[in-house]
Every structure is written in C-alpha cells, then in structure tokens.
Amino acid sequence: MNASTNRQDRLFRPVRQVASRWAIGLLALSGLLGLAGCASEAAPGEGMPPPPEVSVATVEQREIRPWSEFTGRIEAVQTVQLRPRVSGYIERIAYEEGQEVRQGQVLFVIDQRPYRAALARAEAELARARTQAELTRSEAARAERLAGQRVISTEELDQRRAAAAAAQAAVRAAAAARDVAALELEFTEVRAPIAGRAGRALVTPGNLVGPETSVLTSIVSVDPVHVVFEGDELTYLRFTREARTEGKRRSPVQVGLAGEEGFPHEGVLDFVDNHVDPATGTIVARAVLDNAGRQFTPGLFARVRLLGPEPVKALLVDPKAVLTDQDRRYVYVLGADNTAQRRDIRLGRELDGLRVVESGLEPGEKIIVHGVQKVFFPGMPVQPVEVAMGAPPAVAAAAGSH
C-alpha cells in the first residue's frame, strides 16, 4: 500500500502544484477586480492633489510722467586754460592746487622788476613830452600875437602851430606807452578770470613762461554744472512735439551718478543742438544742474532721465510675475474660477521696482506674482492669496500663511 501510495503522490504532485498556482492567481485577479470596482464607485477628483497656493496682486494703475533714459557726462559751464600775458620768470605760485579760487585772485607772480623799470621809463617819457608840448603851445600863442602885429610871417606862424600839434600827439603817444607799461606790470600778477576750482600748477618757480607757449594751470567753474548727453531722433521728435503742444521749452531732467540709486538730482534741459548727426542718428542735448553741494565733478559718468511734459496713466506689475516664451513676455491672470490664464503683454520701462505694461492688461485684473513656477499649464486651478503689488516674497509668504 505504501509503495503504491508513494508512487501516486509522485505522479499527481505536479498536477496539485499547478492547481494551487491557478487558485492563487484567481484570488489575486478577483481582488484587483474588486478594487477597480470600488474605484469606479468613488467620487470624481478624490485622491487628486489640491490646487497649489499662489500669491496674486491687483495690477496697479498710477499717474507717471513718460521718460527716456540716456547716458552722459558732467561738464563744467566754464573752463579756462590759464596763460600768462607777458613773458618772464615765475617768481611765486600764490594758490593751493586743487582748491577753489575767487575771480580775480592772484595765482602766479612773474618777476616784476623789468616791468617796473619799463613803467618808470614810460612815465618819464610822458613827463618830457608834456613839457615839450607846453613849450610849443606857448610859442604858438606868442606867434599868434606877433602875426597879428605883422612882426612874423604867416609861414613861421604855421610852423609854430604844427610844432604845437606834434607835441600834443607826442604826449598822447607817451601816455599810451605809459598805459601799456602799467598793464604789463599788472599782468605779471596772473589772476583767475573766473571763480572755480584750480588744477595743479604746470610750472614751478624759476621757469621762463610766455604768452604763446606756456599753460600755467586750468580752472573749471563748479556751480552750476552741465550734463551733456546724446538722444535718438525718435525721442527728440516726440519731446519737441510735446513741448510745442504744451508751450514749454525747458523739460525737467533727473540725473543719477555711478553708485547712486535711482535719479536723486534734478535739473532742466537748457540746450538742444541744431542738427541730428546723420552718421549716428543722435542729437546732442544739455541740461543744467545745481552744484551747491559740490557732488558733481567735470568728467563724471551720469545716468540721465528726460521727463515728458505731462503725466499719463500707466499700469505697473511686479517683474517677478513676468515670464518669457522665446521673444514674448507673458503673465498668468487669475480667472473667475481661480484658474491661471496666460496673457501676453508688452513691457515698458522700470519704475520704483515695478515694470510699466504698455499693452495686454486691464486695470483691476489680478496676476500671479509668487508661485508662478507651480503653474504647469494655462487653465490650471490655483488657490490664490492676495498680496500687495511689489511685496517681497517673505511678506507674500507671511500673508499666505495667515
């Protein structure tokens, strides 16, 4: 019995193993079908993640003045290269280099001894000419009386008159020579022709200088100053057209220096060149700035903002809300059903950390400013949290947590 039983077990064991595997498979299949049935009976949307939380802000509308920005340089209103008017040896430098000087202040002194001697000689010559003129005048008067008594001839009378006239001319020539000598002596003191800041002395005492070859120093005026810049012809045409319409000739200008935030300095446009450069399509313009605080130095780089005559209404958005698709700019606008709707826009310039939107948005619309990376496709549902336009991410996150 045992032998036949063992033999039957060996024969039917594979059959039982196959049957058991089929039973396990059927149980697993029935379980999967049961789960599918349960899933089909569940409510739609159950098990999906909630809409992402994003920060939205209302498009800001503000009155601004249209502007154009340029780069320019600070220039002095007056610049003088100081040269001597007479020749001679430098005797003394009478100013401190790099400091402001007054108009008429003595800066250099040239050796005055030759010019004092020349002035003394000219004064002596003038005195001699005056004495000679007095003598010839007396002789001419006496000749007049004698000619009336017919003591001397008419020819001699004419000679006395001519001698008196020549003596008077000699007096005038001597007086002019004396004035020239006095001027040359005065020119030995080289004075500042304008008030401003003097540069370094280009000569030292003991050097021979002359009017034709020597530059002693330079002086630049300090208050006010000019900022010179070049504008494109489209800006020139727009601003001149607006100025004619509004009847204004001097447009306001704002200026910022390197290292400064924004445009803290104000001035007015006081000059526009009379032609546009055909090679570059630009025209030179100039503004005048107050420099009472001495913050401007000629040669400094300057950022220039030229303001339009009248303010206009503009829409402003946070730059962090703007996305790029190749050459297009767009934002996500919050739809009526809290969905993110793509909107292409055209951007203008930056103002106070916001960007001007020239087209594509309407006042009062809300756009996503923080969390735009959570929006994967247009029409995606979102959970909006309203913040102020331009609020930093930390403030926006705090507003969302509440």
mmCIF file of C-alpha atoms in Angstrom:
data_model
loop_
_atom_site.group_PDB
_atom_site.id
_atom_site.type_symbol
_atom_site.label_atom_id
_atom_site.label_comp_id
_atom_site.label_asym_id
_atom_site.label_seq_id
_atom_site.Cartn_x
_atom_site.Cartn_y
_atom_site.Cartn_z
ATOM 1 C CA MET A 1 0.000 0.000 0.000
ATOM 2 C CA ASN A 2 2.675 2.378 0.989
ATOM 3 C CA ALA A 3 4.629 1.778 -2.158
ATOM 4 C CA SER A 4 1.616 2.383 -4.396
ATOM 5 C CA THR A 5 0.616 5.471 -2.395
ATOM 6 C CA ASN A 6 4.064 6.981 -2.746
ATOM 7 C CA ARG A 7 4.023 6.245 -6.420
ATOM 8 C CA GLN A 8 0.628 8.054 -6.786
ATOM 9 C CA ASP A 9 1.930 11.065 -4.829
ATOM 10 C CA ARG A 10 4.866 11.363 -7.170
ATOM 11 C CA LEU A 11 2.561 11.141 -10.186
ATOM 12 C CA PHE A 12 -0.087 13.679 -9.017
ATOM 13 C CA ARG A 13 2.238 16.201 -7.215
ATOM 14 C CA PRO A 14 2.845 18.374 -10.347
ATOM 15 C CA VAL A 15 -0.888 18.452 -11.010
ATOM 16 C CA ARG A 16 -1.619 19.666 -7.490
ATOM 17 C CA GLN A 17 1.100 22.363 -7.719
ATOM 18 C CA VAL A 18 -0.320 23.706 -10.954
ATOM 19 C CA ALA A 19 -3.815 23.738 -9.488
ATOM 20 C CA SER A 20 -2.644 25.667 -6.435
ATOM 21 C CA ARG A 21 -0.960 28.275 -8.603
ATOM 22 C CA TRP A 22 -4.140 28.755 -10.605
ATOM 23 C CA ALA A 23 -6.118 29.192 -7.396
ATOM 24 C CA ILE A 24 -3.746 31.899 -6.134
ATOM 25 C CA GLY A 25 -3.938 33.711 -9.467
ATOM 26 C CA LEU A 26 -7.722 33.639 -9.461
ATOM 27 C CA LEU A 27 -7.801 35.065 -5.934
ATOM 28 C CA ALA A 28 -5.431 37.896 -6.928
ATOM 29 C CA LEU A 29 -7.457 38.680 -10.038
ATOM 30 C CA SER A 30 -10.687 38.795 -8.073
ATOM 31 C CA GLY A 31 -9.034 41.198 -5.589
ATOM 32 C CA LEU A 32 -7.913 43.555 -8.367
ATOM 33 C CA LEU A 33 -11.367 43.488 -9.918
ATOM 34 C CA GLY A 34 -12.869 44.311 -6.540
ATOM 35 C CA LEU A 35 -10.518 47.292 -6.132
ATOM 36 C CA ALA A 36 -11.336 48.540 -9.613
ATOM 37 C CA GLY A 37 -14.989 48.307 -8.832
ATOM 38 C CA CYS A 38 -14.539 50.292 -5.648
ATOM 39 C CA ALA A 39 -12.510 52.946 -7.533
ATOM 40 C CA SER A 40 -15.200 53.276 -10.166
ATOM 41 C CA GLU A 41 -17.768 53.896 -7.466
ATOM 42 C CA ALA A 42 -15.608 56.706 -5.802
ATOM 43 C CA ALA A 43 -16.447 60.390 -6.409
ATOM 44 C CA PRO A 44 -14.598 62.138 -9.308
ATOM 45 C CA GLY A 45 -11.446 64.039 -8.158
ATOM 46 C CA GLU A 46 -10.952 62.051 -4.974
ATOM 47 C CA GLY A 47 -7.275 61.241 -4.466
ATOM 48 C CA MET A 48 -6.024 64.224 -6.630
ATOM 49 C CA PRO A 49 -3.655 66.812 -5.000
ATOM 50 C CA PRO A 50 -5.211 70.193 -4.032
ATOM 51 C CA PRO A 51 -4.604 73.266 -6.232
ATOM 52 C CA PRO A 52 -1.256 74.954 -5.468
ATOM 53 C CA GLU A 53 -1.256 78.078 -3.332
ATOM 54 C CA VAL A 54 -0.029 81.194 -5.193
ATOM 55 C CA SER A 55 0.186 84.914 -4.375
ATOM 56 C CA VAL A 56 -1.834 87.265 -6.567
ATOM 57 C CA ALA A 57 -1.769 91.067 -6.741
ATOM 58 C CA THR A 58 -4.020 93.611 -8.412
ATOM 59 C CA VAL A 59 -2.488 95.400 -11.402
ATOM 60 C CA GLU A 60 -1.511 98.848 -10.133
ATOM 61 C CA GLN A 61 -2.525 101.963 -12.046
ATOM 62 C CA ARG A 62 -0.567 105.123 -11.389
ATOM 63 C CA GLU A 63 -0.032 108.539 -12.969
ATOM 64 C CA ILE A 64 3.526 108.801 -14.228
ATOM 65 C CA ARG A 65 5.433 111.126 -16.496
ATOM 66 C CA PRO A 66 6.799 109.422 -19.619
ATOM 67 C CA TRP A 67 10.563 109.448 -19.739
ATOM 68 C CA SER A 68 13.581 108.356 -21.740
ATOM 69 C CA GLU A 69 16.943 107.391 -20.282
ATOM 70 C CA PHE A 70 20.387 108.234 -21.630
ATOM 71 C CA THR A 71 23.997 108.226 -20.545
ATOM 72 C CA GLY A 72 26.048 111.397 -20.394
ATOM 73 C CA ARG A 73 28.962 113.211 -18.810
ATOM 74 C CA ILE A 74 29.226 116.051 -16.326
ATOM 75 C CA GLU A 75 30.896 119.138 -17.796
ATOM 76 C CA ALA A 76 31.844 122.499 -16.354
ATOM 77 C CA VAL A 77 29.904 125.525 -17.553
ATOM 78 C CA GLN A 78 33.187 127.448 -17.917
ATOM 79 C CA THR A 79 36.670 126.038 -18.483
ATOM 80 C CA VAL A 80 39.788 128.205 -18.741
ATOM 81 C CA GLN A 81 43.364 127.313 -19.602
ATOM 82 C CA LEU A 82 45.342 129.974 -17.759
ATOM 83 C CA ARG A 83 48.223 131.510 -19.754
ATOM 84 C CA PRO A 84 50.480 134.466 -18.947
ATOM 85 C CA ARG A 85 50.044 137.696 -20.909
ATOM 86 C CA VAL A 86 53.683 138.730 -20.547
ATOM 87 C CA SER A 87 56.969 136.873 -20.660
ATOM 88 C CA GLY A 88 59.181 136.388 -17.654
ATOM 89 C CA TYR A 89 60.358 134.066 -14.925
ATOM 90 C CA ILE A 90 57.870 132.652 -12.440
ATOM 91 C CA GLU A 91 58.628 134.184 -9.060
ATOM 92 C CA ARG A 92 55.868 132.712 -6.895
ATOM 93 C CA ILE A 93 52.826 130.398 -7.008
ATOM 94 C CA ALA A 94 50.165 132.105 -4.908
ATOM 95 C CA TYR A 95 47.402 129.484 -4.621
ATOM 96 C CA GLU A 96 46.842 125.984 -3.277
ATOM 97 C CA GLU A 97 46.486 123.409 -6.016
ATOM 98 C CA GLY A 98 43.083 121.737 -6.355
ATOM 99 C CA GLN A 99 41.264 124.319 -4.245
ATOM 100 C CA GLU A 100 38.512 126.724 -5.211
ATOM 101 C CA VAL A 101 39.659 130.218 -6.146
ATOM 102 C CA ARG A 102 37.861 133.533 -6.408
ATOM 103 C CA GLN A 103 37.536 135.533 -9.585
ATOM 104 C CA GLY A 104 40.440 137.984 -9.668
ATOM 105 C CA GLN A 105 42.545 136.069 -7.132
ATOM 106 C CA VAL A 106 46.324 136.137 -7.809
ATOM 107 C CA LEU A 107 47.544 132.660 -8.755
ATOM 108 C CA PHE A 108 51.058 133.267 -10.202
ATOM 109 C CA VAL A 109 53.532 136.140 -9.908
ATOM 110 C CA ILE A 110 56.078 136.799 -12.667
ATOM 111 C CA ASP A 111 59.291 138.719 -11.907
ATOM 112 C CA GLN A 112 58.117 142.336 -11.873
ATOM 113 C CA ARG A 113 61.435 144.218 -11.845
ATOM 114 C CA PRO A 114 61.826 144.647 -15.639
ATOM 115 C CA TYR A 115 58.232 145.829 -15.931
ATOM 116 C CA ARG A 116 58.554 148.329 -13.075
ATOM 117 C CA ALA A 117 61.605 149.801 -14.825
ATOM 118 C CA ALA A 118 59.716 149.951 -18.130
ATOM 119 C CA LEU A 119 56.839 151.738 -16.417
ATOM 120 C CA ALA A 120 59.204 154.278 -14.838
ATOM 121 C CA ARG A 121 60.803 154.953 -18.234
ATOM 122 C CA ALA A 122 57.384 155.399 -19.848
ATOM 123 C CA GLU A 123 56.305 157.834 -17.145
ATOM 124 C CA ALA A 124 59.499 159.852 -17.613
ATOM 125 C CA GLU A 125 58.941 159.947 -21.360
ATOM 126 C CA LEU A 126 55.396 161.159 -20.769
ATOM 127 C CA ALA A 127 56.646 163.921 -18.483
ATOM 128 C CA ARG A 128 59.180 165.025 -21.106
ATOM 129 C CA ALA A 129 56.515 165.029 -23.830
ATOM 130 C CA ARG A 130 54.185 167.128 -21.689
ATOM 131 C CA THR A 131 56.951 169.675 -21.020
ATOM 132 C CA GLN A 132 57.747 169.898 -24.723
ATOM 133 C CA ALA A 133 54.083 170.279 -25.527
ATOM 134 C CA GLU A 134 53.717 173.125 -23.045
ATOM 135 C CA LEU A 135 56.711 174.899 -24.621
ATOM 136 C CA THR A 136 55.409 174.556 -28.177
ATOM 137 C CA ARG A 137 51.953 175.729 -27.061
ATOM 138 C CA SER A 138 53.453 178.886 -25.563
ATOM 139 C CA GLU A 139 55.476 179.523 -28.719
ATOM 140 C CA ALA A 140 52.418 179.081 -30.884
ATOM 141 C CA ALA A 141 50.441 181.547 -28.755
ATOM 142 C CA ARG A 142 53.231 184.116 -28.959
ATOM 143 C CA ALA A 143 53.430 183.631 -32.712
ATOM 144 C CA GLU A 144 49.698 184.345 -32.935
ATOM 145 C CA ARG A 145 50.182 187.732 -31.232
ATOM 146 C CA LEU A 146 53.218 188.623 -33.360
ATOM 147 C CA ALA A 147 51.453 187.628 -36.548
ATOM 148 C CA GLY A 148 48.624 189.981 -35.596
ATOM 149 C CA GLN A 149 51.188 192.801 -35.341
ATOM 150 C CA ARG A 150 52.720 191.704 -38.656
ATOM 151 C CA VAL A 151 56.059 191.052 -36.948
ATOM 152 C CA ILE A 152 56.454 187.479 -38.234
ATOM 153 C CA SER A 153 55.406 185.897 -41.454
ATOM 154 C CA THR A 154 52.440 183.604 -41.970
ATOM 155 C CA GLU A 155 54.834 180.787 -42.808
ATOM 156 C CA GLU A 156 56.515 180.989 -39.415
ATOM 157 C CA LEU A 157 53.123 181.077 -37.709
ATOM 158 C CA ASP A 158 52.131 177.858 -39.451
ATOM 159 C CA GLN A 159 55.371 176.208 -38.331
ATOM 160 C CA ARG A 160 54.730 177.147 -34.692
ATOM 161 C CA ARG A 161 51.189 175.792 -34.907
ATOM 162 C CA ALA A 162 52.394 172.498 -36.427
ATOM 163 C CA ALA A 163 55.068 172.124 -33.737
ATOM 164 C CA ALA A 164 52.417 172.561 -31.013
ATOM 165 C CA ALA A 165 50.143 169.941 -32.614
ATOM 166 C CA ALA A 166 53.036 167.467 -32.957
ATOM 167 C CA ALA A 167 53.959 167.995 -29.313
ATOM 168 C CA GLN A 168 50.368 167.202 -28.258
ATOM 169 C CA ALA A 169 50.443 163.999 -30.351
ATOM 170 C CA ALA A 170 53.716 163.041 -28.690
ATOM 171 C CA VAL A 171 52.023 163.463 -25.293
ATOM 172 C CA ARG A 172 49.232 161.129 -26.302
ATOM 173 C CA ALA A 173 51.734 158.548 -27.607
ATOM 174 C CA ALA A 174 53.754 158.759 -24.403
ATOM 175 C CA ALA A 175 50.574 158.382 -22.338
ATOM 176 C CA ALA A 176 49.622 155.281 -24.333
ATOM 177 C CA ALA A 177 53.101 153.823 -23.847
ATOM 178 C CA ARG A 178 52.796 154.516 -20.131
ATOM 179 C CA ASP A 179 49.421 152.704 -20.053
ATOM 180 C CA VAL A 180 50.908 149.694 -21.853
ATOM 181 C CA ALA A 181 53.777 149.544 -19.385
ATOM 182 C CA ALA A 182 51.324 149.752 -16.480
ATOM 183 C CA LEU A 183 49.242 146.943 -17.987
ATOM 184 C CA GLU A 184 52.298 144.738 -18.472
ATOM 185 C CA LEU A 185 53.297 145.323 -14.877
ATOM 186 C CA GLU A 186 49.738 144.403 -13.820
ATOM 187 C CA PHE A 187 49.867 141.264 -15.982
ATOM 188 C CA THR A 188 52.852 139.999 -14.013
ATOM 189 C CA GLU A 189 50.247 139.018 -11.420
ATOM 190 C CA VAL A 190 48.330 136.249 -13.189
ATOM 191 C CA ARG A 191 44.790 136.299 -11.791
ATOM 192 C CA ALA A 192 41.866 133.884 -12.037
ATOM 193 C CA PRO A 193 39.485 135.096 -14.774
ATOM 194 C CA ILE A 194 36.592 133.043 -13.322
ATOM 195 C CA ALA A 195 35.641 131.594 -9.959
ATOM 196 C CA GLY A 196 36.077 127.834 -9.740
ATOM 197 C CA ARG A 197 38.425 125.007 -8.859
ATOM 198 C CA ALA A 198 42.033 125.399 -9.951
ATOM 199 C CA GLY A 199 44.064 122.440 -11.150
ATOM 200 C CA ARG A 200 47.665 121.617 -10.455
ATOM 201 C CA ALA A 201 50.364 124.124 -11.382
ATOM 202 C CA LEU A 202 52.056 123.099 -14.629
ATOM 203 C CA VAL A 203 55.139 125.239 -13.941
ATOM 204 C CA THR A 204 57.282 125.832 -10.885
ATOM 205 C CA PRO A 205 59.071 128.984 -9.690
ATOM 206 C CA GLY A 206 62.130 129.854 -11.751
ATOM 207 C CA ASN A 207 60.711 128.739 -15.107
ATOM 208 C CA LEU A 208 60.544 131.115 -18.047
ATOM 209 C CA VAL A 209 56.999 131.462 -19.406
ATOM 210 C CA GLY A 210 55.445 133.319 -22.311
ATOM 211 C CA PRO A 211 52.016 134.052 -23.771
ATOM 212 C CA GLU A 212 52.365 131.797 -26.792
ATOM 213 C CA THR A 213 53.765 128.601 -25.321
ATOM 214 C CA SER A 214 53.009 128.311 -21.621
ATOM 215 C CA VAL A 215 49.888 126.976 -19.882
ATOM 216 C CA LEU A 216 50.118 127.677 -16.156
ATOM 217 C CA THR A 217 47.041 125.762 -14.923
ATOM 218 C CA SER A 218 43.362 125.220 -15.691
ATOM 219 C CA ILE A 219 40.247 126.421 -13.880
ATOM 220 C CA VAL A 220 36.742 124.947 -14.092
ATOM 221 C CA SER A 221 33.594 126.518 -12.718
ATOM 222 C CA VAL A 222 31.808 124.413 -10.107
ATOM 223 C CA ASP A 223 28.276 125.769 -9.709
ATOM 224 C CA PRO A 224 26.184 125.197 -11.725
ATOM 225 C CA VAL A 225 27.340 122.347 -13.981
ATOM 226 C CA HIS A 226 26.180 120.842 -17.256
ATOM 227 C CA VAL A 227 25.320 117.241 -18.080
ATOM 228 C CA VAL A 228 25.735 116.550 -21.800
ATOM 229 C CA PHE A 229 24.114 113.528 -23.457
ATOM 230 C CA GLU A 230 23.012 112.270 -26.865
ATOM 231 C CA GLY A 231 19.418 111.298 -27.634
ATOM 232 C CA ASP A 232 17.998 109.351 -30.555
ATOM 233 C CA GLU A 233 15.964 111.165 -33.168
ATOM 234 C CA LEU A 234 12.669 109.454 -32.247
ATOM 235 C CA THR A 235 12.943 110.738 -28.680
ATOM 236 C CA TYR A 236 13.904 114.168 -29.988
ATOM 237 C CA LEU A 237 10.879 114.314 -32.286
ATOM 238 C CA ARG A 238 8.500 113.110 -29.546
ATOM 239 C CA PHE A 239 9.670 115.530 -26.894
ATOM 240 C CA THR A 240 9.865 118.537 -29.214
ATOM 241 C CA ARG A 241 6.350 117.773 -30.461
ATOM 242 C CA GLU A 242 5.040 117.555 -26.899
ATOM 243 C CA ALA A 243 6.899 120.711 -25.917
ATOM 244 C CA ARG A 244 5.346 122.636 -28.800
ATOM 245 C CA THR A 245 1.912 121.306 -27.905
ATOM 246 C CA GLU A 246 2.253 122.278 -24.247
ATOM 247 C CA GLY A 247 4.066 125.527 -24.955
ATOM 248 C CA LYS A 248 7.085 124.550 -22.852
ATOM 249 C CA ARG A 249 10.719 124.963 -23.776
ATOM 250 C CA ARG A 250 12.649 123.599 -20.767
ATOM 251 C CA SER A 251 11.921 119.973 -19.930
ATOM 252 C CA PRO A 252 12.775 118.620 -16.457
ATOM 253 C CA VAL A 253 15.716 116.234 -16.175
ATOM 254 C CA GLN A 254 16.689 113.769 -13.444
ATOM 255 C CA VAL A 255 20.281 112.621 -13.005
ATOM 256 C CA GLY A 256 21.981 109.789 -11.123
ATOM 257 C CA LEU A 257 25.696 109.174 -10.670
ATOM 258 C CA ALA A 258 27.514 105.858 -10.589
ATOM 259 C CA GLY A 259 26.858 104.134 -7.269
ATOM 260 C CA GLU A 260 23.638 106.061 -6.611
ATOM 261 C CA GLU A 261 20.187 104.508 -6.518
ATOM 262 C CA GLY A 262 17.684 105.972 -8.932
ATOM 263 C CA PHE A 263 17.872 109.586 -10.093
ATOM 264 C CA PRO A 264 18.190 111.789 -6.989
ATOM 265 C CA HIS A 265 19.332 115.010 -8.710
ATOM 266 C CA GLU A 266 17.093 117.357 -10.674
ATOM 267 C CA GLY A 267 17.802 119.886 -13.385
ATOM 268 C CA VAL A 268 16.333 121.365 -16.562
ATOM 269 C CA LEU A 269 17.126 120.927 -20.236
ATOM 270 C CA ASP A 270 18.664 124.185 -21.468
ATOM 271 C CA PHE A 271 20.120 123.348 -24.895
ATOM 272 C CA VAL A 272 19.474 121.040 -27.854
ATOM 273 C CA ASP A 273 21.840 121.084 -30.816
ATOM 274 C CA ASN A 274 20.723 122.472 -34.166
ATOM 275 C CA HIS A 275 21.166 119.246 -36.168
ATOM 276 C CA VAL A 276 20.960 115.463 -35.899
ATOM 277 C CA ASP A 277 24.181 113.593 -36.643
ATOM 278 C CA PRO A 278 23.348 111.574 -39.799
ATOM 279 C CA ALA A 279 26.051 109.013 -39.033
ATOM 280 C CA THR A 280 24.646 108.025 -35.617
ATOM 281 C CA GLY A 281 21.057 109.283 -35.746
ATOM 282 C CA THR A 282 21.553 111.151 -32.464
ATOM 283 C CA ILE A 283 21.414 114.761 -31.348
ATOM 284 C CA VAL A 284 23.388 116.417 -28.552
ATOM 285 C CA ALA A 285 21.422 117.835 -25.636
ATOM 286 C CA ARG A 286 22.477 119.552 -22.427
ATOM 287 C CA ALA A 287 20.927 120.095 -19.015
ATOM 288 C CA VAL A 288 21.981 122.420 -16.206
ATOM 289 C CA LEU A 289 22.253 121.183 -12.607
ATOM 290 C CA ASP A 290 22.696 122.954 -9.297
ATOM 291 C CA ASN A 291 26.003 122.015 -7.636
ATOM 292 C CA ALA A 292 25.832 123.854 -4.339
ATOM 293 C CA GLY A 293 26.746 120.615 -2.553
ATOM 294 C CA ARG A 294 29.783 120.083 -4.830
ATOM 295 C CA GLN A 295 28.697 116.494 -5.591
ATOM 296 C CA PHE A 296 29.380 116.903 -9.318
ATOM 297 C CA THR A 297 32.861 116.964 -10.817
ATOM 298 C CA PRO A 298 33.505 117.513 -14.540
ATOM 299 C CA GLY A 299 34.083 114.248 -16.370
ATOM 300 C CA LEU A 300 31.843 112.061 -14.174
ATOM 301 C CA PHE A 301 29.598 109.493 -15.857
ATOM 302 C CA ALA A 302 25.888 110.259 -15.372
ATOM 303 C CA ARG A 303 22.587 108.499 -15.978
ATOM 304 C CA VAL A 304 20.034 110.940 -17.378
ATOM 305 C CA ARG A 305 16.260 110.651 -17.361
ATOM 306 C CA LEU A 306 14.430 113.137 -19.573
ATOM 307 C CA LEU A 307 10.833 113.596 -18.420
ATOM 308 C CA GLY A 308 7.877 114.314 -20.675
ATOM 309 C CA PRO A 309 5.800 117.479 -20.291
ATOM 310 C CA GLU A 310 2.617 115.911 -18.887
ATOM 311 C CA PRO A 311 1.793 112.847 -16.710
ATOM 312 C CA VAL A 312 -0.066 109.847 -18.162
ATOM 313 C CA LYS A 313 -1.825 106.851 -16.601
ATOM 314 C CA ALA A 314 0.219 103.638 -16.662
ATOM 315 C CA LEU A 315 -0.199 100.053 -15.441
ATOM 316 C CA LEU A 316 2.555 98.620 -13.230
ATOM 317 C CA VAL A 317 3.352 94.987 -12.370
ATOM 318 C CA ASP A 318 5.958 93.162 -10.318
ATOM 319 C CA PRO A 319 8.826 91.987 -12.586
ATOM 320 C CA LYS A 320 8.776 88.603 -10.779
ATOM 321 C CA ALA A 321 5.370 87.912 -12.337
ATOM 322 C CA VAL A 322 6.693 88.237 -15.893
ATOM 323 C CA LEU A 323 7.633 85.043 -17.748
ATOM 324 C CA THR A 324 9.430 84.614 -21.063
ATOM 325 C CA ASP A 325 8.466 82.461 -24.035
ATOM 326 C CA GLN A 326 11.178 82.959 -26.653
ATOM 327 C CA ASP A 327 10.742 86.626 -27.670
ATOM 328 C CA ARG A 328 7.372 87.090 -25.929
ATOM 329 C CA ARG A 329 6.586 88.187 -22.381
ATOM 330 C CA TYR A 330 3.523 86.958 -20.530
ATOM 331 C CA VAL A 331 1.892 86.735 -17.104
ATOM 332 C CA TYR A 332 -0.737 84.478 -15.540
ATOM 333 C CA VAL A 333 -4.002 86.308 -14.887
ATOM 334 C CA LEU A 334 -6.356 84.939 -12.238
ATOM 335 C CA GLY A 335 -9.580 83.794 -13.940
ATOM 336 C CA ALA A 336 -13.111 83.951 -12.496
ATOM 337 C CA ASP A 337 -12.931 80.285 -11.446
ATOM 338 C CA ASN A 338 -9.487 80.641 -9.820
ATOM 339 C CA THR A 339 -7.636 79.328 -12.848
ATOM 340 C CA ALA A 340 -4.364 80.648 -14.209
ATOM 341 C CA GLN A 341 -4.885 82.186 -17.658
ATOM 342 C CA ARG A 342 -1.897 83.137 -19.786
ATOM 343 C CA ARG A 343 -1.810 86.728 -21.076
ATOM 344 C CA ASP A 344 0.857 88.091 -23.459
ATOM 345 C CA ILE A 345 1.992 91.619 -22.585
ATOM 346 C CA ARG A 346 4.296 94.349 -23.870
ATOM 347 C CA LEU A 347 6.599 95.831 -21.251
ATOM 348 C CA GLY A 348 7.849 99.365 -20.841
ATOM 349 C CA ARG A 349 10.472 100.787 -18.524
ATOM 350 C CA GLU A 350 11.131 100.108 -14.849
ATOM 351 C CA LEU A 351 9.787 102.498 -12.210
ATOM 352 C CA ASP A 352 10.285 102.144 -8.450
ATOM 353 C CA GLY A 353 10.978 98.425 -8.736
ATOM 354 C CA LEU A 354 7.912 97.772 -10.934
ATOM 355 C CA ARG A 355 7.589 97.424 -14.708
ATOM 356 C CA VAL A 356 5.312 99.514 -16.876
ATOM 357 C CA VAL A 357 2.928 97.435 -19.011
ATOM 358 C CA GLU A 358 2.173 99.144 -22.301
ATOM 359 C CA SER A 359 -0.418 96.608 -23.504
ATOM 360 C CA GLY A 360 -2.015 93.271 -22.593
ATOM 361 C CA LEU A 361 -3.564 94.010 -19.182
ATOM 362 C CA GLU A 362 -6.505 95.979 -17.827
ATOM 363 C CA PRO A 363 -6.793 97.942 -14.560
ATOM 364 C CA GLY A 364 -8.132 95.845 -11.687
ATOM 365 C CA GLU A 365 -7.021 92.474 -13.054
ATOM 366 C CA LYS A 366 -5.137 90.173 -10.699
ATOM 367 C CA ILE A 367 -1.968 88.397 -11.727
ATOM 368 C CA ILE A 368 0.135 85.697 -10.084
ATOM 369 C CA VAL A 369 3.305 87.252 -8.677
ATOM 370 C CA HIS A 370 4.694 84.494 -6.431
ATOM 371 C CA GLY A 371 4.384 80.798 -7.143
ATOM 372 C CA VAL A 372 4.285 81.053 -10.949
ATOM 373 C CA GLN A 373 6.607 78.021 -11.047
ATOM 374 C CA LYS A 374 3.733 75.941 -9.650
ATOM 375 C CA VAL A 375 1.571 76.652 -12.699
ATOM 376 C CA PHE A 376 2.315 73.951 -15.278
ATOM 377 C CA PHE A 377 -0.223 74.842 -17.968
ATOM 378 C CA PRO A 378 -2.793 77.560 -18.755
ATOM 379 C CA GLY A 379 -6.159 76.922 -17.172
ATOM 380 C CA MET A 380 -4.678 75.108 -14.176
ATOM 381 C CA PRO A 381 -6.647 75.614 -10.930
ATOM 382 C CA VAL A 382 -4.838 77.577 -8.212
ATOM 383 C CA GLN A 383 -5.511 78.661 -4.656
ATOM 384 C CA PRO A 384 -4.969 82.479 -4.647
ATOM 385 C CA VAL A 385 -3.685 84.506 -1.680
ATOM 386 C CA GLU A 386 -3.872 88.274 -2.304
ATOM 387 C CA VAL A 387 -0.813 90.448 -1.565
ATOM 388 C CA ALA A 388 0.254 93.969 -2.436
ATOM 389 C CA MET A 389 1.904 94.532 -5.798
ATOM 390 C CA GLY A 390 5.669 94.610 -5.319
ATOM 391 C CA ALA A 391 5.607 92.892 -1.916
ATOM 392 C CA PRO A 392 8.767 90.823 -1.336
ATOM 393 C CA PRO A 393 8.480 87.014 -1.211
ATOM 394 C CA ALA A 394 8.866 86.945 2.580
ATOM 395 C CA VAL A 395 5.874 89.271 3.007
ATOM 396 C CA ALA A 396 3.899 87.289 0.449
ATOM 397 C CA ALA A 397 4.651 84.007 2.238
ATOM 398 C CA ALA A 398 3.607 85.503 5.569
ATOM 399 C CA ALA A 399 0.350 86.735 4.043
ATOM 400 C CA GLY A 400 -0.296 83.250 2.632
ATOM 401 C CA SER A 401 0.297 81.553 5.989
ATOM 402 C CA HIS A 402 -2.450 83.653 7.534
#
